Structure formats: C-alpha cells, structure tokens
Coordinates of C-alpha atoms in Angstrom, one line a residue:
A11 CA -20.2 1.2 -38.8
Q12 CA -21.0 3.2 -35.7
L13 CA -18.2 3.6 -33.2
V14 CA -18.8 1.6 -30.0
P15 CA -17.5 2.7 -26.6
T16 CA -14.8 0.4 -25.3
T17 CA -16.5 0.3 -21.9
E18 CA -19.6 -1.2 -23.5
D19 CA -17.6 -4.3 -24.6
I20 CA -15.7 -4.4 -21.3
L21 CA -18.9 -4.4 -19.2
R22 CA -20.4 -7.1 -21.5
I23 CA -17.5 -9.3 -20.5
C24 CA -17.3 -8.2 -16.8
P25 CA -20.3 -6.1 -15.8
R26 CA -19.6 -6.2 -12.0
F27 CA -16.6 -6.4 -9.7
R28 CA -17.0 -9.6 -7.7
I29 CA -15.4 -9.8 -4.3
L30 CA -15.4 -12.4 -1.5
L31 CA -15.3 -10.9 2.1
I32 CA -14.1 -13.2 4.9
G33 CA -14.2 -12.1 8.5
K34 CA -15.9 -12.6 11.9
T35 CA -18.9 -10.6 13.1
G36 CA -17.8 -7.3 14.6
V37 CA -14.6 -6.7 12.6
G38 CA -16.3 -4.0 10.6
K39 CA -17.1 -5.7 7.3
S40 CA -20.3 -3.7 6.7
S41 CA -18.8 -0.3 7.2
L42 CA -15.8 -1.3 5.1
I43 CA -18.0 -2.3 2.2
N44 CA -20.2 0.7 2.5
K45 CA -17.3 3.1 2.4
A46 CA -15.4 1.3 -0.3
F47 CA -18.2 0.9 -2.7
G48 CA -20.7 3.6 -1.7
V49 CA -23.6 1.2 -0.8
D50 CA -26.2 1.2 1.9
D51 CA -25.8 0.1 5.5
A52 CA -27.8 -3.1 5.1
L53 CA -25.6 -4.7 2.4
V54 CA -23.6 -7.1 4.6
S55 CA -26.0 -7.4 7.5
D56 CA -28.7 -9.5 5.8
S57 CA -27.4 -12.7 7.2
A58 CA -27.6 -13.5 10.9
P59 CA -24.4 -13.3 12.9
G60 CA -22.2 -16.4 12.1
Q61 CA -24.6 -17.6 9.4
A62 CA -23.5 -15.8 6.2
E63 CA -24.4 -17.8 3.0
I64 CA -21.3 -17.6 0.8
E65 CA -23.1 -18.6 -2.4
K66 CA -25.5 -15.7 -2.1
E67 CA -24.9 -12.7 -4.3
I68 CA -25.3 -9.5 -2.4
A69 CA -25.9 -6.7 -4.8
S70 CA -26.9 -3.0 -4.5
I71 CA -29.2 -0.9 -6.5
V72 CA -27.1 2.1 -5.5
N73 CA -23.9 0.5 -7.1
P74 CA -24.8 -2.0 -9.8
R75 CA -21.1 -2.5 -10.8
F76 CA -20.4 -4.4 -7.6
V77 CA -21.4 -7.8 -6.2
L78 CA -20.4 -9.3 -2.8
H79 CA -20.1 -12.8 -1.4
D80 CA -19.9 -12.8 2.4
S81 CA -18.4 -15.5 4.7
R82 CA -18.1 -15.6 8.4
G83 CA -14.7 -16.1 9.9
F84 CA -13.1 -19.4 11.0
E85 CA -13.7 -20.6 14.5
P86 CA -11.1 -22.8 16.3
G87 CA -11.7 -26.5 15.7
E88 CA -14.5 -25.9 13.2
T89 CA -13.8 -27.1 9.7
S90 CA -17.1 -27.0 7.8
N91 CA -16.9 -23.3 7.0
F92 CA -13.3 -23.5 6.0
D93 CA -14.1 -26.3 3.6
A94 CA -17.1 -24.3 2.3
V95 CA -14.9 -21.3 1.6
C96 CA -12.2 -23.3 -0.2
N97 CA -14.7 -25.2 -2.3
F98 CA -16.4 -21.9 -3.2
I99 CA -13.2 -20.3 -4.3
R100 CA -12.2 -23.3 -6.4
S101 CA -15.7 -23.4 -7.9
R102 CA -15.7 -19.8 -8.9
N103 CA -12.1 -20.1 -10.3
G104 CA -13.5 -22.8 -12.6
K105 CA -16.3 -20.7 -14.1
P106 CA -15.7 -20.2 -17.8
A107 CA -17.0 -16.6 -17.9
L108 CA -14.9 -13.8 -16.3
K109 CA -18.1 -12.2 -14.9
D110 CA -18.8 -15.3 -12.8
R111 CA -15.3 -15.7 -11.3
L112 CA -14.0 -14.0 -8.1
H113 CA -11.9 -11.0 -8.8
A114 CA -10.6 -10.4 -5.3
I115 CA -10.8 -11.7 -1.8
W116 CA -10.5 -9.6 1.3
I117 CA -9.6 -11.4 4.6
C118 CA -10.8 -9.0 7.3
M119 CA -9.5 -9.0 10.9
A120 CA -9.5 -6.4 13.6
I121 CA -6.1 -5.2 14.7
P122 CA -5.4 -7.4 17.8
A123 CA -4.5 -6.2 21.2
S124 CA -0.8 -6.2 21.9
G125 CA 0.5 -9.7 22.4
S126 CA -2.6 -11.4 21.0
R127 CA -2.5 -13.9 18.2
I128 CA -2.5 -12.3 14.7
L129 CA -3.9 -15.0 12.6
E130 CA -6.5 -17.7 13.3
T131 CA -5.6 -21.2 12.4
G132 CA -8.1 -21.2 9.5
V133 CA -6.7 -18.1 8.0
E134 CA -3.1 -19.5 8.2
K135 CA -4.3 -22.6 6.4
L136 CA -6.0 -20.5 3.7
F137 CA -2.8 -18.6 3.1
R138 CA -0.8 -21.8 2.8
L139 CA -3.3 -23.1 0.2
K140 CA -3.0 -19.8 -1.7
T141 CA 0.8 -20.1 -1.5
N142 CA 0.7 -23.6 -2.9
G143 CA -1.4 -22.5 -5.8
D144 CA -4.4 -24.5 -4.7
L145 CA -6.7 -21.5 -4.8
G146 CA -5.8 -20.1 -8.2
D147 CA -4.8 -16.6 -9.2
V148 CA -7.5 -14.6 -7.6
P149 CA -5.9 -11.9 -5.5
M150 CA -6.1 -12.4 -1.7
I151 CA -5.6 -9.3 0.5
S152 CA -5.4 -9.1 4.3
V153 CA -7.4 -6.1 5.7
F154 CA -6.6 -5.1 9.2
T155 CA -9.7 -3.1 10.4
K156 CA -10.2 -0.5 13.1
F157 CA -6.8 1.2 12.7
D158 CA -8.3 4.3 14.4
E159 CA -8.5 2.3 17.7
L160 CA -4.8 1.7 17.6
V161 CA -4.3 5.4 17.0
D162 CA -6.6 6.2 20.0
R163 CA -4.5 3.9 22.2
E164 CA -1.3 5.7 21.2
V165 CA -2.8 9.1 21.7
M166 CA -4.0 8.1 25.1
N167 CA -0.5 7.0 26.1
L168 CA 0.8 10.4 25.0
E169 CA -1.9 12.2 26.9
M170 CA -1.0 10.3 30.1
A171 CA 2.7 11.1 29.7
D172 CA 4.3 14.3 30.9
N173 CA 4.9 16.4 27.8
D174 CA 4.3 19.9 26.4
L175 CA 2.5 18.9 23.2
N176 CA -0.7 20.5 22.1
D177 CA -3.7 18.4 20.9
E178 CA -2.8 18.5 17.2
E179 CA 0.8 17.5 17.9
I180 CA -0.4 14.7 20.2
F181 CA -2.7 13.3 17.5
N182 CA -0.1 13.5 14.8
L183 CA 2.6 11.8 17.0
G184 CA 0.0 9.3 18.1
R185 CA -0.8 8.3 14.5
Q186 CA 2.9 8.1 13.8
N187 CA 3.4 5.8 16.8
A188 CA 0.4 3.8 15.7
N189 CA 2.0 3.1 12.3
Q190 CA 5.1 1.9 14.1
A191 CA 3.1 -0.2 16.5
F192 CA 1.2 -1.8 13.6
E193 CA 4.5 -2.7 11.9
G194 CA 5.9 -4.2 15.1
E195 CA 2.8 -5.8 16.6
C196 CA 1.0 -6.9 13.4
V197 CA 3.1 -6.9 10.2
E198 CA 6.1 -8.7 11.5
P199 CA 4.1 -11.5 13.3
F200 CA 1.8 -11.6 10.2
R201 CA 4.7 -12.2 7.9
M202 CA 6.1 -14.9 10.2
S203 CA 2.7 -16.6 10.7
S204 CA 1.6 -16.6 7.1
N205 CA 5.0 -17.4 5.6
V206 CA 3.7 -15.9 2.3
R207 CA 3.7 -12.5 0.6
I208 CA 0.0 -11.7 1.0
P209 CA -0.7 -8.0 0.4
Y210 CA -2.1 -6.2 3.5
K211 CA -3.4 -2.9 4.6
A212 CA -4.5 -1.3 7.9
V213 CA -7.8 0.6 7.4
S214 CA -10.4 2.6 9.3
T215 CA -13.8 3.8 8.1
Q216 CA -13.8 6.7 10.5
Q217 CA -13.5 10.3 9.4
G218 CA -10.0 11.4 8.9
Y219 CA -8.8 8.0 7.7
E220 CA -10.0 8.1 4.1
T221 CA -6.5 7.6 2.7
T222 CA -6.4 4.1 4.3
L223 CA -9.4 3.0 2.2
A224 CA -7.9 4.6 -0.9
D225 CA -4.7 2.7 -0.4
L226 CA -6.7 -0.6 0.0
I227 CA -8.5 0.1 -3.3
Q228 CA -5.1 0.9 -5.0
I229 CA -3.7 -2.5 -3.8
T230 CA -6.8 -4.3 -4.9
F231 CA -6.9 -2.7 -8.4
E232 CA -3.2 -3.4 -9.1
N233 CA -3.5 -7.0 -8.1
V234 CA -6.7 -7.5 -10.1
Q235 CA -5.0 -6.0 -13.1
L236 CA -1.9 -8.2 -12.6
H237 CA -3.5 -11.5 -11.7
V238 CA -7.1 -11.5 -13.2
S239 CA -7.6 -9.3 -16.4
P240 CA -7.8 -5.7 -17.7
E241 CA -11.6 -6.0 -17.9
A242 CA -11.9 -7.0 -14.3
A243 CA -9.6 -4.2 -13.3
V244 CA -11.8 -1.7 -15.1
S245 CA -14.8 -3.0 -13.3
T246 CA -12.9 -2.6 -10.0
A247 CA -12.1 1.0 -10.9
I248 CA -15.8 1.7 -11.8
A249 CA -17.2 0.1 -8.7
Q250 CA -14.9 1.7 -6.1
K251 CA -15.6 5.1 -4.6
P252 CA -12.6 6.4 -2.5
N253 CA -9.7 6.5 -5.0
S254 CA -9.5 9.1 -7.8
T255 CA -6.1 7.7 -8.9
V256 CA -7.7 4.3 -9.6
K257 CA -10.4 6.0 -11.6
I258 CA -7.7 7.6 -13.8
E259 CA -5.8 4.4 -14.1
G260 CA -9.1 2.7 -15.1
C261 CA -9.5 5.3 -17.8
I262 CA -6.0 4.6 -19.1
T263 CA -6.7 0.8 -19.0
V264 CA -9.8 1.4 -21.2
G265 CA -7.7 3.5 -23.6
K266 CA -5.1 0.8 -23.9
L267 CA -7.7 -1.8 -25.0
R268 CA -8.8 0.1 -28.1
Y269 CA -9.1 3.8 -29.1
W270 CA -6.3 5.7 -27.4
R271 CA -3.5 3.5 -28.7
S272 CA -4.5 4.2 -32.3
L273 CA -4.9 7.9 -32.1
A274 CA -1.9 8.6 -34.3
S275 CA -2.9 6.3 -37.1
S276 CA -6.7 6.9 -37.3
V277 CA -7.1 3.1 -37.6
S278 CA -9.9 3.1 -35.1
F279 CA -11.7 6.1 -36.6
P280 CA -11.8 5.6 -40.4
G281 CA -13.8 8.3 -42.1
K282 CA -15.4 9.4 -38.8
T283 CA -15.8 13.0 -37.7
L284 CA -13.9 14.1 -34.7
K285 CA -17.2 14.5 -32.9
A286 CA -17.9 10.8 -33.4
C287 CA -14.5 10.0 -32.0
L288 CA -15.0 12.3 -29.1
D289 CA -18.4 10.8 -28.3
V290 CA -17.0 7.3 -27.7
I291 CA -13.9 8.6 -25.8
H292 CA -16.2 10.9 -23.7
T293 CA -18.5 8.0 -22.9
D294 CA -15.6 5.7 -21.8
I295 CA -14.2 8.3 -19.4
I296 CA -17.6 9.2 -17.9
E297 CA -18.4 5.5 -17.4
V298 CA -15.2 4.7 -15.5
W299 CA -15.8 7.6 -13.1
R300 CA -19.5 6.6 -12.7
L301 CA -20.7 9.4 -10.5
A302 CA -24.3 9.9 -9.5
D303 CA -25.8 11.7 -12.5
P304 CA -29.6 11.3 -12.5
N305 CA -30.1 14.1 -15.1
L306 CA -27.3 12.8 -17.4
N307 CA -25.5 16.2 -17.2
L308 CA -22.1 14.6 -17.8
K309 CA -23.3 13.1 -21.1
S310 CA -25.1 16.3 -22.2
K311 CA -24.3 18.3 -25.3
E312 CA -23.7 21.3 -23.0
F313 CA -20.9 19.6 -21.1
K314 CA -19.3 18.3 -24.2
A315 CA -19.4 21.8 -25.7
L316 CA -17.7 23.2 -22.6
M317 CA -14.9 20.6 -23.0
S318 CA -14.5 20.9 -26.7
N319 CA -14.4 24.7 -26.6
L320 CA -11.8 24.6 -23.8
V321 CA -9.6 22.4 -26.0
D322 CA -10.2 24.7 -29.0
K323 CA -9.0 27.8 -27.2
S324 CA -5.9 26.1 -25.8
V325 CA -4.8 24.3 -29.0
Q326 CA -5.7 27.0 -31.5
G327 CA -2.7 28.4 -33.2
N328 CA -0.4 25.6 -32.2
V329 CA -0.6 23.7 -35.5
P330 CA 2.9 23.4 -37.0
T331 CA 3.8 24.0 -40.7
S332 CA 4.1 20.3 -41.3
P333 CA 0.8 18.9 -39.8
N334 CA 2.0 15.3 -39.8
K335 CA 5.3 16.0 -38.1
G336 CA 5.9 13.6 -35.2
L337 CA 3.3 11.1 -36.3
A338 CA 5.6 8.3 -37.4
A339 CA 4.4 4.7 -36.8
G340 CA 4.8 3.5 -33.3
V341 CA 4.7 7.0 -31.6
P342 CA 3.8 6.3 -28.0
I343 CA 0.7 8.3 -27.8
L344 CA -0.9 6.2 -25.0
A345 CA 2.3 6.5 -22.9
A346 CA 2.3 10.3 -23.4
V347 CA -1.4 10.7 -22.4
A348 CA -0.8 8.5 -19.3
A349 CA 2.3 10.4 -18.3
I350 CA 0.7 13.8 -18.6
V351 CA -2.4 12.8 -16.6
G352 CA -0.3 11.2 -14.0
A353 CA 1.9 14.2 -13.7
L354 CA -0.9 16.7 -13.4
S355 CA -3.5 14.8 -11.2
G356 CA -3.3 15.9 -7.6
P357 CA -4.9 18.2 -5.0
A358 CA -8.0 20.0 -6.1
A359 CA -7.9 23.6 -7.2
P360 CA -10.0 26.1 -5.3
I361 CA -13.6 25.8 -6.3
V362 CA -15.2 29.2 -6.9
I363 CA -18.2 30.7 -8.7
P364 CA -20.0 28.9 -11.6
I365 CA -19.6 29.9 -15.3
V366 CA -21.8 30.0 -18.4
G367 CA -20.3 27.9 -21.2
A368 CA -20.8 27.7 -24.9
F369 CA -23.4 25.1 -26.0
V370 CA -22.1 24.5 -29.5
L371 CA -19.3 22.0 -30.1
A372 CA -16.1 23.7 -31.4
K373 CA -15.7 23.6 -35.2
W374 CA -12.8 21.2 -35.0
A375 CA -15.1 18.5 -33.6
Y376 CA -16.9 18.3 -36.9
D377 CA -13.9 17.8 -39.1
V378 CA -13.3 14.3 -40.5
Y379 CA -10.6 12.6 -38.5
R380 CA -7.3 12.2 -40.2
A381 CA -3.8 11.5 -38.9
S382 CA -2.6 15.1 -38.5
R383 CA -0.8 16.6 -35.6
S384 CA -3.7 19.1 -35.2
N385 CA -6.3 16.5 -34.7
L386 CA -4.0 14.4 -32.5
E387 CA -3.4 17.4 -30.2
H388 CA -7.1 18.1 -30.0
L389 CA -7.9 14.5 -29.1
M390 CA -5.1 14.2 -26.5
A391 CA -6.1 17.5 -25.0
Y392 CA -9.7 16.4 -24.8
I393 CA -8.9 13.1 -23.0
I394 CA -6.6 14.8 -20.5
D395 CA -8.8 17.9 -19.9
L396 CA -11.9 15.7 -19.4
T397 CA -10.1 13.3 -17.0
L398 CA -8.8 16.1 -14.8
V399 CA -12.2 17.9 -14.8
M400 CA -13.8 14.6 -13.8
Q401 CA -11.2 14.4 -10.9
N402 CA -12.5 17.8 -9.7
I403 CA -16.1 16.7 -9.9
F404 CA -15.1 13.5 -8.0
W405 CA -13.6 15.5 -5.2
L406 CA -16.6 17.7 -4.9
V407 CA -19.0 14.7 -4.8
N408 CA -16.9 13.0 -2.2
A409 CA -16.8 16.1 -0.1
T410 CA -20.5 15.5 0.6
N411 CA -19.9 11.8 1.3
G412 CA -21.2 10.9 -2.1
T413 CA -24.7 12.1 -1.3
Y414 CA -24.7 15.1 -3.7
P415 CA -25.4 14.3 -7.3
T416 CA -23.6 15.9 -10.3
T417 CA -25.8 18.9 -10.9
R418 CA -25.1 21.5 -13.6
R419 CA -23.8 23.9 -11.0
L420 CA -21.4 21.4 -9.5
I421 CA -20.1 20.5 -13.0
K422 CA -19.5 24.2 -13.8
L423 CA -17.7 24.8 -10.4
A424 CA -15.4 21.9 -11.2
F425 CA -14.9 23.0 -14.8
R426 CA -14.0 26.6 -13.8
A427 CA -11.6 25.4 -11.1
Y428 CA -9.7 23.5 -13.8
S429 CA -10.0 25.9 -16.7
E430 CA -8.6 28.8 -14.6
S431 CA -5.8 26.7 -13.0
A432 CA -2.2 26.6 -13.9
T433 CA -2.6 22.9 -14.6
K434 CA -4.7 23.5 -17.7
G435 CA -1.8 25.5 -19.3
R436 CA 0.7 22.9 -18.4
V437 CA -1.4 20.2 -20.2
H438 CA -0.9 21.8 -23.6
V439 CA 2.7 22.6 -23.0
L440 CA 3.3 18.9 -22.2
I441 CA 1.3 17.8 -25.2
E442 CA 3.5 20.0 -27.4
E443 CA 6.6 18.4 -25.8
H444 CA 5.4 14.9 -26.5

C-alpha cells in the first residue's frame, strides 16, 4: 500500500484551528488576529461594532487552516451576550467531531490605565465557570493588548525625568519598567480578581513587539496540546504565523503520531524505498510550516534533491562495521530527533548568495528501507536538516511580513545559509552521539 502522510490523516480529523475571540470594540482584536494568523484586515471587522454574531464562522482564503468566532465584550448589567457566549462554548464542547469543537478561547482586554478595574464583571463570571469545570477543557487565555502603550507611558516618564540616558537606553529601560508595571498593575490584581490560574500574556501588534505574539502562540499551542488533542495542536501550529518554535514542535508532534517513532524498526516502511519514506516525511514537515508556495517549490524534485544530497555528503563514510549497532528495540529515536532539533534551532545564519544544487536524488534514497544504522542516520539527518532549512525559509518570509512567497531564489538562500553553517556539522555529530 502507498505510504500516506500523517498530516493528511490529521487534517482529515481537524482541518482548521478553531478559536473564539472575546473582547470589546477597540481592544485591537482585528490586528491581533491579522498578525497571529496572517490574514487580511477585514477578517474581524465584518460585524458592526457591538453586534458580532458568535455562531458565524469567519474564515480566510489566505489561511484556510484557521477559523474564528468573534464575540463582543460584556457590558455592565447586560446578561444576554454573556449567556450567549456560555451557551456557545458548551454547545461546541458537545460536538462529536474534533473539527467542530473550540480549540482555544482568547479573552482580549486592553491594558487598563493605572488604578482602573482589571476585569469586567462578565469576564470574572466566565473565569469562575471555567474554574468550576462548567465550560469544559477548552483552553482559555487572557490577552492584554496594546502593551506598546504601556511602554510609551514609561518612556515618557523617563524622558521627563532628569537623566543622562540616550534614546536607546531610555527605550530599553522604559520597556523594562513597563514589564514591572504590568506585573504590579495588571497581573497581581488579575490573579486576585479571577481567583483562578488562567494563562495570560501582554501583547502588541506594533513593530518591535513580535516576540509578544510569538509567546502568546506558544502558550496557546501548549495548552491545546495538553487539554484538547495532538491533532488540534498540529492544526494550531500550521495556522499560526509568528512562532518558528511552535512550527518545529508541530513537526515533532506529527512524528510522534506515526512515522518517526518507528524509524529504528522499519515497521512503518515495510518493503519501501527510502525515497518513498522521505516523500511522506518531507510532505509532513512542509505542511506544518505551510508557507506561501504558489509554484510548489518546496515540494519539487529539485528541493528534495538538494536536501538528500546534503544528507548524503554529511553521512557518507560514517557507517560502522556493524550496521545494526545501536538499533535495539525501544531505542528513543524520536527523543533524539526532538533533542537535536531543539538544541540547534535558533537565530538565523547570515543569508548570502544563491547556489545551484543537484537535481537528482542521492543514491541512498532509492535503496529499500531496512533497519540499519546507515538508513537510520540518513532519515534522522533528513528530518533535522529539512526542519532547520525550513526555519531559515520561515525567517526570510517573515522578514517581509509574510508578503514574499517561497521562490526558488529564497529557498536557495536559506539552504546555503544552513549548509555552510556550523550548525549543519553539529547535526551529524549529535546524530552519531545518539
């Protein structure tokens, strides 16, 4: 039988990350969603102010792995919207299919002015219901928006003070002070008001605050994985745009579900060539990163040839006398792959001139897969090399705010940055050690 990519089965179960967004008009919901999921500016603004229809599925052609439900915030003394939100959450929790359930809820609120009330009464009630278990296991996360305005306030205070700091020092100290102010003015009152351990994050969609969105995505992914399902976590990783670490963790989650865990035994690849094994693994990794690729360059024979030849050059000559040494049952191959990728992912290498790569898959890719150390090293190296090259491509695409597609030139730039880096050499040393 033909090998089937794991992501194909995952996306059949959970094709889209489904999120409920709750927050008043003006807190920055539209810009938050646009930045987090790379969608257009009109996504959240279809409904008139204060009249969001919670049952409506708001989707995007730009990002088909994402679907939103939008709800206006809770006004004092008004109960109809609060009841509608609670009924909607319970109704979605009861859906038999994972794809129809909510996978996460973001409660959005602007960071209040000093001394102002942190939580509206309706939000406090919602948190209490969540604490009591009345709203199920769906993760609920508090998102404090417009963190940049708190930084601006602290920077202004420093500028008005008598000091000898330059502009850069003032901004850095202002941001540090803003973090402290957030803890004192928001976090502590939030904990006292909610009386529950609801995850939270202060974010800004302004330039220079990209790490705040990446942190929010990390919190969301981890909670979806813990409280919903691995399939929903993979959909989260695919849908989100700011966080490369979550993309990598999504790849590892996919590997756990089928092929990677059986690398040492060949159970998943009986009688298949290494090329067939690589094709499904390659497809899975590319799908999780899901970058704009209108010409399918990432799935092309040329790109696969670049990757397989890179592996061949690195692993060649490393085969031990006993080819099955180290392949006893239960060898933690998945843990080794995850550990190596985690250790080596990080800041992008310098991107320089493009290269010309070989367009024929390395000979080893056509050998019939068997449980030998040589084949195992090739497969592990391919998974790790491809994941880290995709990280470089991800950074290049994000450097253009996601507007630049994955052209052949961009792919070659990212490939060369990795292939000529010290990281590439460390990959194969670490594989040998494992």
